[in-house]
Short mmCIF file of C-alpha atoms in Angstrom, two decimals:
data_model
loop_
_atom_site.label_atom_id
_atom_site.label_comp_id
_atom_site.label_asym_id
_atom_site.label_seq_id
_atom_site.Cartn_x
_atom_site.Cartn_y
_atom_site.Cartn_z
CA UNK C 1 134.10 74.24 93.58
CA UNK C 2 133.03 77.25 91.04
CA UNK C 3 135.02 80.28 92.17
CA UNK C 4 132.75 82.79 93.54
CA UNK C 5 133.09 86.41 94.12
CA UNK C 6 136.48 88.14 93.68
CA UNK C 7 137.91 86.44 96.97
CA UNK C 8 140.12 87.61 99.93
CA UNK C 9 143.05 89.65 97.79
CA UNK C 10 142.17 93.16 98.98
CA UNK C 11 141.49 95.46 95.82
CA UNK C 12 142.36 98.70 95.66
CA UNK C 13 139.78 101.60 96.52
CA UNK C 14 140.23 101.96 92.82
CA UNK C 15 138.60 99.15 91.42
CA UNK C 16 135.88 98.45 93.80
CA UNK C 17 135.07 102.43 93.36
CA UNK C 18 135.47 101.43 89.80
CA UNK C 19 133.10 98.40 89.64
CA UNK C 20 130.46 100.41 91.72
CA UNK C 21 130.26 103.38 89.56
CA UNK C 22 130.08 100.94 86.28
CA UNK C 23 127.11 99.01 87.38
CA UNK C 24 125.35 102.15 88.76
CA UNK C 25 126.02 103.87 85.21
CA UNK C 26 124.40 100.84 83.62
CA UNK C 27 121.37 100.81 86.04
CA UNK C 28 120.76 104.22 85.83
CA UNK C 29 121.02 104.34 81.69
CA UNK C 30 118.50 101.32 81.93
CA UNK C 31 115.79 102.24 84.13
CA UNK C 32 115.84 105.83 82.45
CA UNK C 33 115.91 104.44 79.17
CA UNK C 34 112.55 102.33 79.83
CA UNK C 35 110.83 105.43 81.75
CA UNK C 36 111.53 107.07 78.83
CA UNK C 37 110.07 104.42 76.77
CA UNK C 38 106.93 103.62 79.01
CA UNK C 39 106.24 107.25 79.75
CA UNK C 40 104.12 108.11 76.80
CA UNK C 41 101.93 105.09 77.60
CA UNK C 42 101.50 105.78 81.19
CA UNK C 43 100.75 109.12 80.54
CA UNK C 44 98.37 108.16 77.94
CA UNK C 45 96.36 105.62 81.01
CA UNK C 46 96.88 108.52 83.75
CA UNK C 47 95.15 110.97 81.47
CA UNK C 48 92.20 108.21 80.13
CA UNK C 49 91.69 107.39 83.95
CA UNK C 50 91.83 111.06 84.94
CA UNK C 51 89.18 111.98 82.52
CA UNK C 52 87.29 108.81 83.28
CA UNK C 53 87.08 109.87 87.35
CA UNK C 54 85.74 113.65 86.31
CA UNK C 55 82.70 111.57 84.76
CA UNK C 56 82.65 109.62 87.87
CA UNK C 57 82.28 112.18 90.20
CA UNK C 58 80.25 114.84 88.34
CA UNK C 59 76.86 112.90 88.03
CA UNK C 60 75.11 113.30 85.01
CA UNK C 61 78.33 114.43 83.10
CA UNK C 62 78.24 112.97 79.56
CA UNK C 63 81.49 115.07 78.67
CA UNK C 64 83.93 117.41 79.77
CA UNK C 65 86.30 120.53 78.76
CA UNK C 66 90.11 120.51 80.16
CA UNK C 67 91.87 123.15 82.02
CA UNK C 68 95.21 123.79 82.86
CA UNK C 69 95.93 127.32 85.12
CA UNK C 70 97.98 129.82 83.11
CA UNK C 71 100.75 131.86 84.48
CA UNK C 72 98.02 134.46 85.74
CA UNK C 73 96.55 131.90 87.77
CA UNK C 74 93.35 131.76 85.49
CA UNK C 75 92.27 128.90 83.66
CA UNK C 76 93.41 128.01 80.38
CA UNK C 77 91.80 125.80 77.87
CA UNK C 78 93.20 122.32 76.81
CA UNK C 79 93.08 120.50 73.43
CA UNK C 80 94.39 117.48 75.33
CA UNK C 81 94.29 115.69 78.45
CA UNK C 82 97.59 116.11 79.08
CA UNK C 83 98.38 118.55 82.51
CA UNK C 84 94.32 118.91 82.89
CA UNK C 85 93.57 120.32 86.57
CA UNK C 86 90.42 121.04 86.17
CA UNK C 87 87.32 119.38 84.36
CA UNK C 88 84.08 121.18 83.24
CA UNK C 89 81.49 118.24 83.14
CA UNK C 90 78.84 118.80 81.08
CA UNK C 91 75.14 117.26 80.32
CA UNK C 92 73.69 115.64 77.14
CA UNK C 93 72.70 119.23 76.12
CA UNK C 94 76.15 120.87 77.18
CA UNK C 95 74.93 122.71 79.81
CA UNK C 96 77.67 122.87 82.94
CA UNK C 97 76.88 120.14 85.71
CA UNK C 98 79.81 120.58 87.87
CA UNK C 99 83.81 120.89 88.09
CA UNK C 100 86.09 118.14 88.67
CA UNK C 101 89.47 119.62 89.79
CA UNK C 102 92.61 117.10 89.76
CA UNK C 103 94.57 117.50 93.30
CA UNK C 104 97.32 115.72 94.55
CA UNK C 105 99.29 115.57 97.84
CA UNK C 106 101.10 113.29 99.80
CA UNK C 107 99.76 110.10 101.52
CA UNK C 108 101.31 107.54 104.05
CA UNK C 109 104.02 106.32 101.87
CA UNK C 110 103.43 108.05 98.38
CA UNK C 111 101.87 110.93 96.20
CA UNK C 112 97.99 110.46 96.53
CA UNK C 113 96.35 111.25 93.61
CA UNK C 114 92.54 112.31 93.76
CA UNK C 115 89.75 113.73 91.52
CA UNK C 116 86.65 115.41 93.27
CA UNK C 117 83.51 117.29 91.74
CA UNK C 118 82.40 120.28 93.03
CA UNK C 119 78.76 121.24 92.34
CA UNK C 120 78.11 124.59 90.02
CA UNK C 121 77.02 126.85 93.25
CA UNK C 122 80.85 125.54 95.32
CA UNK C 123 78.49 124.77 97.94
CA UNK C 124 78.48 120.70 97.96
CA UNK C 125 80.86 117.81 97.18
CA UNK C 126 79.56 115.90 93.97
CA UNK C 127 82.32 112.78 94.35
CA UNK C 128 85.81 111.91 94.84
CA UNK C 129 87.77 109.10 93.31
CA UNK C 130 91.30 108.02 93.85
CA UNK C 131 93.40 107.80 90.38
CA UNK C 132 96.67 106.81 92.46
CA UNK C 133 97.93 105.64 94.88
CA UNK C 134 100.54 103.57 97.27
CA UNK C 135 98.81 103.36 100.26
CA UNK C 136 99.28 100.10 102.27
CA UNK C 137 97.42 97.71 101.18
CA UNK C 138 94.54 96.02 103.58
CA UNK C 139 94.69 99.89 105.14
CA UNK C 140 95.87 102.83 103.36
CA UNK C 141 94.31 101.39 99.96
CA UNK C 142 90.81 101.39 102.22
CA UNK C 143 90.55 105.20 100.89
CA UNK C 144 89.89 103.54 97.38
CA UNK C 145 87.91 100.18 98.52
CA UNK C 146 85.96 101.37 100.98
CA UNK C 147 82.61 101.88 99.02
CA UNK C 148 80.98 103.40 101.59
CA UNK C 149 83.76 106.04 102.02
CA UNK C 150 83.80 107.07 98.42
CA UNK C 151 80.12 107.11 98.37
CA UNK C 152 80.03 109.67 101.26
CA UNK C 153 81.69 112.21 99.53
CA UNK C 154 78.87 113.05 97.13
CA UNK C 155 76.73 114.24 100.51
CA UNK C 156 79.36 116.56 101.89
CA UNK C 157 78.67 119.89 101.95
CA UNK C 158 80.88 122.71 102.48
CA UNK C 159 80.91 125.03 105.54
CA UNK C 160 81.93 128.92 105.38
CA UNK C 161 82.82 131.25 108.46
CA UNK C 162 80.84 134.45 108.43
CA UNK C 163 83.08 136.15 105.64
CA UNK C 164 82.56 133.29 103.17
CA UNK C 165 86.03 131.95 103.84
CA UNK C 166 85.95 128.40 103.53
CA UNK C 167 86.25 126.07 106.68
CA UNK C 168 88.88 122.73 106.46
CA UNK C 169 86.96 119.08 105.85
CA UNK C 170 87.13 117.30 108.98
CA UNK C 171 87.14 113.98 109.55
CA UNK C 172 83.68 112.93 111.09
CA UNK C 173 83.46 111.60 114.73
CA UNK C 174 79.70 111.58 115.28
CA UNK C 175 76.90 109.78 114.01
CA UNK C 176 75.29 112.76 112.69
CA UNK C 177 77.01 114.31 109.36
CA UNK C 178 77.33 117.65 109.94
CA UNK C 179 78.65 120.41 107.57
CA UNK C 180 82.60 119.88 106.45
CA UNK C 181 82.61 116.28 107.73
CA UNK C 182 84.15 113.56 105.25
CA UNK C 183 83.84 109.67 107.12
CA UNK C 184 86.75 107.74 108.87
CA UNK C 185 87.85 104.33 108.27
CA UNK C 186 89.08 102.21 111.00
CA UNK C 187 92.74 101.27 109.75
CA UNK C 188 93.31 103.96 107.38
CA UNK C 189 93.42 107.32 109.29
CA UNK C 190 96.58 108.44 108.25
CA UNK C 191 95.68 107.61 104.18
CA UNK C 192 92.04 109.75 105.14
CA UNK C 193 93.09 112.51 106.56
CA UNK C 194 95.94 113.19 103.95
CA UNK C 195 92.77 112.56 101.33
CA UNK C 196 91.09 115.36 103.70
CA UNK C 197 94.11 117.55 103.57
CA UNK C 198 94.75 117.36 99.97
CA UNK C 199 91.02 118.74 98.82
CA UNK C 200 91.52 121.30 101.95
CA UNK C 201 94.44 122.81 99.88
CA UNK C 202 93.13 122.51 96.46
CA UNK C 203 89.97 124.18 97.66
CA UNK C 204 91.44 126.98 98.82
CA UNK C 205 93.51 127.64 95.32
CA UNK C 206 90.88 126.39 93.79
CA UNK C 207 87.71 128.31 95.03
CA UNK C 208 89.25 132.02 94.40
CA UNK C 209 89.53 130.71 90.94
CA UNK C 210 86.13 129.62 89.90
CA UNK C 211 84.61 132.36 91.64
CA UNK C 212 86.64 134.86 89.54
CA UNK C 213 86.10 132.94 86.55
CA UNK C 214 83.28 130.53 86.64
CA UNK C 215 81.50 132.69 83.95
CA UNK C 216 84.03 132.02 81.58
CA UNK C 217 84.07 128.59 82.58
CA UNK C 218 80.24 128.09 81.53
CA UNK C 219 80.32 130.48 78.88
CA UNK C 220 83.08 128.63 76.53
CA UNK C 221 80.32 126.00 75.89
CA UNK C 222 77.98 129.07 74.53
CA UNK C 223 80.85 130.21 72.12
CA UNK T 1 139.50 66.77 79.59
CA UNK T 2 137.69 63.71 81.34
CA UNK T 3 137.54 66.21 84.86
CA UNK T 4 136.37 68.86 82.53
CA UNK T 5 133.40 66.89 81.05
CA UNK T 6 132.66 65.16 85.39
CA UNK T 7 132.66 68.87 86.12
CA UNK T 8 130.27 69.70 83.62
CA UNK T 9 127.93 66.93 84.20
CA UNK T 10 128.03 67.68 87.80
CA UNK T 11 127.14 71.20 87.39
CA UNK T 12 124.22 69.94 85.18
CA UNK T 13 123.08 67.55 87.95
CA UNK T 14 123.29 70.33 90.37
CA UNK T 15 120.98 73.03 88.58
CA UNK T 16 118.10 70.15 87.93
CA UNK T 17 118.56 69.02 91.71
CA UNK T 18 118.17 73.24 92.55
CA UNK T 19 115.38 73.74 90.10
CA UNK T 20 113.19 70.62 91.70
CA UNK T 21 114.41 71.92 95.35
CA UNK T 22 112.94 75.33 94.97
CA UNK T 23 109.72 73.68 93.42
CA UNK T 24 108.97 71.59 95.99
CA UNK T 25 111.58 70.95 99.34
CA UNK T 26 112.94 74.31 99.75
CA UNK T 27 109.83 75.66 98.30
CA UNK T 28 110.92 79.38 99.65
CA UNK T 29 106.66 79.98 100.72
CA UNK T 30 105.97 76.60 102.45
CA UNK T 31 109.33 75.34 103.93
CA UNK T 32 111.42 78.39 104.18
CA UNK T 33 108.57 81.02 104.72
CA UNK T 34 110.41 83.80 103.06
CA UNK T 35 109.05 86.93 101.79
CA UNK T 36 105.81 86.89 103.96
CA UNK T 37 105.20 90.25 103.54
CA UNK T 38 103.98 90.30 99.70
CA UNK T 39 102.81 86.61 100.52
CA UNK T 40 100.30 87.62 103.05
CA UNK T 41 99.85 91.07 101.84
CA UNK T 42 98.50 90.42 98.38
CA UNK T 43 97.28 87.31 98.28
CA UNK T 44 93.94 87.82 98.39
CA UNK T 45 92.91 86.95 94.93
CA UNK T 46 94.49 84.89 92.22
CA UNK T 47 95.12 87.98 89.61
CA UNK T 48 97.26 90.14 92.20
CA UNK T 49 99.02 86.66 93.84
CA UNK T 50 100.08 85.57 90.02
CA UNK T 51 101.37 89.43 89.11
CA UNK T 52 103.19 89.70 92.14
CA UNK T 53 104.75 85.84 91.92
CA UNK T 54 105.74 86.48 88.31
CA UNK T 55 107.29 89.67 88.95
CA UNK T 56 109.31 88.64 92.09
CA UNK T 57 110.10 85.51 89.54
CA UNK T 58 111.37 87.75 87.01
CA UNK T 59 113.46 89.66 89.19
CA UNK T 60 115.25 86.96 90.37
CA UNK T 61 115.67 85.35 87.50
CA UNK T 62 117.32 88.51 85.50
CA UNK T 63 119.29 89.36 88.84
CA UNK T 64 121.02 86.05 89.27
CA UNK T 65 121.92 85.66 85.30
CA UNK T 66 124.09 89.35 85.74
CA UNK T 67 124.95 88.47 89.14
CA UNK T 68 126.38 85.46 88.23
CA UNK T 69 128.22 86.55 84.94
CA UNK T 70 129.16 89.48 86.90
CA UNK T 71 130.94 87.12 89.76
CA UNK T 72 134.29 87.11 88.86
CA UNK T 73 134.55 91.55 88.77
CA UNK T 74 131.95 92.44 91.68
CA UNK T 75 134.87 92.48 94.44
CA UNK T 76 134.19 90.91 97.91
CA UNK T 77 133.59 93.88 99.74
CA UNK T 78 131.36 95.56 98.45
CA UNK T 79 129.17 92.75 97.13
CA UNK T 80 125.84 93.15 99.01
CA UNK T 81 126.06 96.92 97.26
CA UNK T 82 126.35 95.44 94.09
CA UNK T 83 123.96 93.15 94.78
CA UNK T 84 120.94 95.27 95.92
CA UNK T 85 122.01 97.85 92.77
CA UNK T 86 121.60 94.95 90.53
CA UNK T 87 118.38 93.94 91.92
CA UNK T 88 116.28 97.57 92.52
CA UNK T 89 117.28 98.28 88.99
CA UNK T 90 114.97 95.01 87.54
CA UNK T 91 112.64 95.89 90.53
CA UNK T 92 112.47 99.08 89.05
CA UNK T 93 112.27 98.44 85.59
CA UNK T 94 109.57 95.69 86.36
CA UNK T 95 107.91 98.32 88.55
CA UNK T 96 107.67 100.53 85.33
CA UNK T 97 106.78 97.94 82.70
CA UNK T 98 103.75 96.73 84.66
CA UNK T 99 102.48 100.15 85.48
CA UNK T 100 102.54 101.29 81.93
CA UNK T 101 100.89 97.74 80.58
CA UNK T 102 98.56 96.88 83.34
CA UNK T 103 97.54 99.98 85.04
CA UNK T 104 94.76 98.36 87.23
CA UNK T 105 97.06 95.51 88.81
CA UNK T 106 100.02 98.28 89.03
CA UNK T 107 97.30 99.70 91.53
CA UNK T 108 96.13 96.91 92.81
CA UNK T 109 100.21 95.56 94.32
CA UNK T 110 100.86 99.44 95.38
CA UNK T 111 103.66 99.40 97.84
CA UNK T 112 104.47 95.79 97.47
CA UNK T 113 105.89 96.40 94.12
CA UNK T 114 109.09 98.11 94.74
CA UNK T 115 109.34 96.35 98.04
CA UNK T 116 110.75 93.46 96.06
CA UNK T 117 114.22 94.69 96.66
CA UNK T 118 113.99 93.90 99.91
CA UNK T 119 112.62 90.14 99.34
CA UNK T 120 114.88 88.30 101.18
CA UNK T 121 114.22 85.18 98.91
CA UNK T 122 115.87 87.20 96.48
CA UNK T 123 118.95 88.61 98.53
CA UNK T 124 119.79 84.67 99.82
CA UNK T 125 119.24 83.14 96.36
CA UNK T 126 122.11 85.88 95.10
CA UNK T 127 124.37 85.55 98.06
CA UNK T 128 123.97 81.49 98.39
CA UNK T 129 124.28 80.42 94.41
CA UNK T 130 124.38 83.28 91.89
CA UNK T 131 127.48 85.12 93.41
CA UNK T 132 128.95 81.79 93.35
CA UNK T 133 127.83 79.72 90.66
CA UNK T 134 127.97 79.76 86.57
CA UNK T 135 124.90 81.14 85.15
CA UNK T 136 122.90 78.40 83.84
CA UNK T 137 123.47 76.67 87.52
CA UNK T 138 122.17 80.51 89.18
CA UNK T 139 119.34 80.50 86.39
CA UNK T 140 117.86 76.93 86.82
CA UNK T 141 117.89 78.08 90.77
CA UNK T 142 116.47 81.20 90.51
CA UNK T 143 113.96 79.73 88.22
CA UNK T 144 113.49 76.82 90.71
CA UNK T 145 113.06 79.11 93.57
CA UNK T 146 110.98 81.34 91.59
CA UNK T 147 108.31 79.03 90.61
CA UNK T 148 108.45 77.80 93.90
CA UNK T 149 107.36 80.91 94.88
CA UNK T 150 105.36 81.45 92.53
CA UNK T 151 103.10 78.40 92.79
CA UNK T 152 102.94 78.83 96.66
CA UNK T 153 101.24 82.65 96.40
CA UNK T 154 99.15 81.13 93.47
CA UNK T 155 98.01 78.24 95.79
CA UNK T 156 97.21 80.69 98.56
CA UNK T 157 95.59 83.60 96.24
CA UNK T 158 93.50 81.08 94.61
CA UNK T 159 92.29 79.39 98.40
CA UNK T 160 91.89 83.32 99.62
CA UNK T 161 89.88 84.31 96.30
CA UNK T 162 87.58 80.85 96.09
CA UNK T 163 86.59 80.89 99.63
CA UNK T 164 86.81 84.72 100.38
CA UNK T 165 85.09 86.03 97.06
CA UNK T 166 83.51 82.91 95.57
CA UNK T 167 85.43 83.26 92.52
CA UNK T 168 88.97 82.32 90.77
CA UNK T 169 90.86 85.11 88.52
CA UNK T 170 87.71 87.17 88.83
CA UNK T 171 85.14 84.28 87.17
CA UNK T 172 82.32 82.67 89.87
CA UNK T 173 83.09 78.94 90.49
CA UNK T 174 80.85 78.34 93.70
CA UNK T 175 76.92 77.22 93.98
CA UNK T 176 74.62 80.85 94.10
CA UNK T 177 73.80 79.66 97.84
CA UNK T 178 77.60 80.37 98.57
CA UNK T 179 78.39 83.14 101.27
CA UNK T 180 81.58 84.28 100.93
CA UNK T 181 83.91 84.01 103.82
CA UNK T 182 84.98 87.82 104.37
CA UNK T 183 87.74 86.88 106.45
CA UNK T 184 89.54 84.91 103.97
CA UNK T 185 89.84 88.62 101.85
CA UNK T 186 91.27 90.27 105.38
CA UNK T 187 94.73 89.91 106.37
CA UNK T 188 93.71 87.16 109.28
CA UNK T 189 93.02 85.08 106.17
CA UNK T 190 95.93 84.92 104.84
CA UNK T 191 97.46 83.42 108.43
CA UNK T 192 94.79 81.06 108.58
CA UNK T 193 94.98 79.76 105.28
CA UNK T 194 99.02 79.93 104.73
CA UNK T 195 98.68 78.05 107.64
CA UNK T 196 96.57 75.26 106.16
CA UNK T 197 98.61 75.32 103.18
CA UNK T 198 101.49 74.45 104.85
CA UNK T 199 100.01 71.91 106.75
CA UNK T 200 98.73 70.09 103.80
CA UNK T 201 102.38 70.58 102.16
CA UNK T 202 103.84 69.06 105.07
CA UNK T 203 101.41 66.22 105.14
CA UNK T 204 101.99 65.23 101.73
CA UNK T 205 105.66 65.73 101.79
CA UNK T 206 105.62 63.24 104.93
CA UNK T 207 103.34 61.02 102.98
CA UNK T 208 105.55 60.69 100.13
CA UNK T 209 108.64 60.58 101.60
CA UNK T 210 107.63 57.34 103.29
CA UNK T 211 106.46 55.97 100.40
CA UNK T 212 109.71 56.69 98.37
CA UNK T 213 112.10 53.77 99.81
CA UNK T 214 109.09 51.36 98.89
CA UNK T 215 109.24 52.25 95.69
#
């Protein structure tokens, strides 16, 4: 028989500390060797699907200009799509038809993700897409499958307490939409509401923003 | 010199016998029904079923090779350590290779991905011949096993995909009057047709095992 692994003879802590460390050295110097390697391209994909979704959810959006908030908090324009949060979409004739604003959070297992346009006014939902995400497959993943559940969100509109401070999406448990409601899927409520909670949060960091700056938003295209 | 050359023809024997076993009568899908999580999980087309086989392949084809030309260092106790190291590093780098070459199927196999470390296909192959066998006898097993595997989430994506969608690796094979069975694309159809699978498997394993004193 063909000796197998170092039998009985008890090493010492030593060398079985010893082989450990050595094969974790070499692990670790390989896998950050590759993400080093592959990094460039994913980022490259990431930032072609990222700019992709903005067109997807901003409807009639033949283009778009990149953002990135500076340290002030107000939004800086990007040569690249590298570290864009927020997308300008504009028309054949460059007028402004909407933002897109990049938002991630966590989901069931994993970072979620998501792209979703907001309409010029901030009053209405133009879209949401999923760029990534881990979500179970068969279940979670439903937030990116179900058709009907990404088609919803370009009929959601907004709600606002008396003050103009903006009210949470909720997840909807009528048959009637009403104001703030985003659908449900059977199977993926965890994966939805975290979807839900992640535009909740970027909308209110968000929505200061554009208010205080949505002039200078449009009014790049005019310079 | 003589015992030397028995030895190596032996060991030669042994890794064809292991390669054909994991192919076909230890087939690790149909006879052993390991790793049913990915099997049933992403089956459900032919694209995701051959990513996912070829990965978990891959893995345990890289992880037996260093494994086994590892054996004679990795002391006994802390083997298993070793072991899962070894493995979630190829998981990992395979994770990372497909994500930033195929973006859409990296999406498509989401959690299933780095869940290969935990494939207990690949954990018993390691512990049962890599950790004690020379590397080309580890490497025509793992390769066995891993076409095994392989083959048997091909054979069930493909059933899944053709009845459930119509279609094989995204192309339309049936008539236009075809209405696709949704179930097939829901995870009760991948119990109902592993099932079938493996009662066709069984079938013609019976069939030709019969046959084989005739012959």
């Amino acid at each position: 028989m063909t000796p197998g692994v170092t039998p009985d003879r008890a090493p010492s802590v030593l060398r079985v500390q010893a082989v450990l460390v050595a094969i974790a050295l070499v692990a670790g110097l390989s896998i950050a060797t590759v993400h080093e390697l592959t990094r460039p391209l994913v980022q490259a994909q990431r930032g072609g699907l990222l700019g992709n979704a903005a067109l997807e959810v901003l409807p009639g959006a033949v283009n778009y200009r990149m953002y990135a908030r500076g340290a002030d908090g107000s939004p800086e324009l990007l040569q690249t799509v590298d570290g864009a949060e927020l997308f300008v979409g504009l028309d054949a004739r460059g007028d402004t038809v909407g933002v897109a604003i990049v938002a991630s959070g966590m989901g069931y297992q994993d970072t979620i993700q998501l792209v979703y346009g907001l309409e010029p006014q901030q009053q209405r939902l133009l879209g949401m897409r999923v760029v990534a995400s881990r979500e179970t497959p068969g279940l979670g993943s439903l937030i990116v499958e179900d058709a009907g559940f990404v088609a919803g969100f370009s009929q959601v509109v907004l709600q606002f307490d008396g003050d103009g401070e903006l009210q949470p999406l909720r997840m909807r448990d009528q048959a009637r939409y009403e104001r703030g409601e985003i659908d449900a899927i059977t199977g993926a409520t965890v994966s939805v509401r975290a979807v839900a909670r992640i535009i909740n949060r970027s909308l209110a960091e968000w929505l200061p923003v554009l208010r205080a700056h949505y002039d200078e938003l449009q009014g790049d295209k005019r310079g | 010199m003589a015992e030397s050359l028995l030895t190596a023809d032996a060991e030669a024997e042994s890794g064809t016998r292991r390669l054909r076993a994991g192919l076909w009568r230890e087939n690790p899908i149909l006879v052993q029904a390991l790793g049913m999580c990915p099997t049933l999980a992403v089956s459900n087309t032919a694209t995701n079923a051959l990513t996912m086989g070829l990965a978990t392949a891959t893995v345990l084809l890289a992880s037996a090779l260093v494994i086994s030309s590892l054996r004679r260092f990795i002391p006994q106790q802390v083997r298993l350590a070793c072991f899962v190291l070894v493995i979630a590093t190829f998981v990992t780098l395979t994770d990372m290779l497909i994500e930033a070459y195929a973006l859409d199927l990296h999406r498509n196999l989401g959690a299933f991905l780095p869940l290969i470390v935990v494939n207990c296909m690949i954990l018993s192959r390691i512990e049962i011949m890599a950790s004690r066998q020379v590397p080309s006898v580890a490497a025509l097993d793992a390769l066995g096993m891993g076409g095994g595997f392989l083959l048997g989430l091909l054979a069930l994506g493909s059933l899944r995909e053709l009845l459930g969608q119509g279609a094989l690796f995204g192309m339309h094979l049936m008539p236009a009057g075809f209405e696709p069975w949704q179930v097939m694309q829901l995870p009760g159809g991948g119990f109902f047709s592993l099932a079938a699978l493996v009662l066709g498997f069984h079938a013609l394993d019976r069939r030709w095992r019969t046959a084989e004193p005739a012959r």
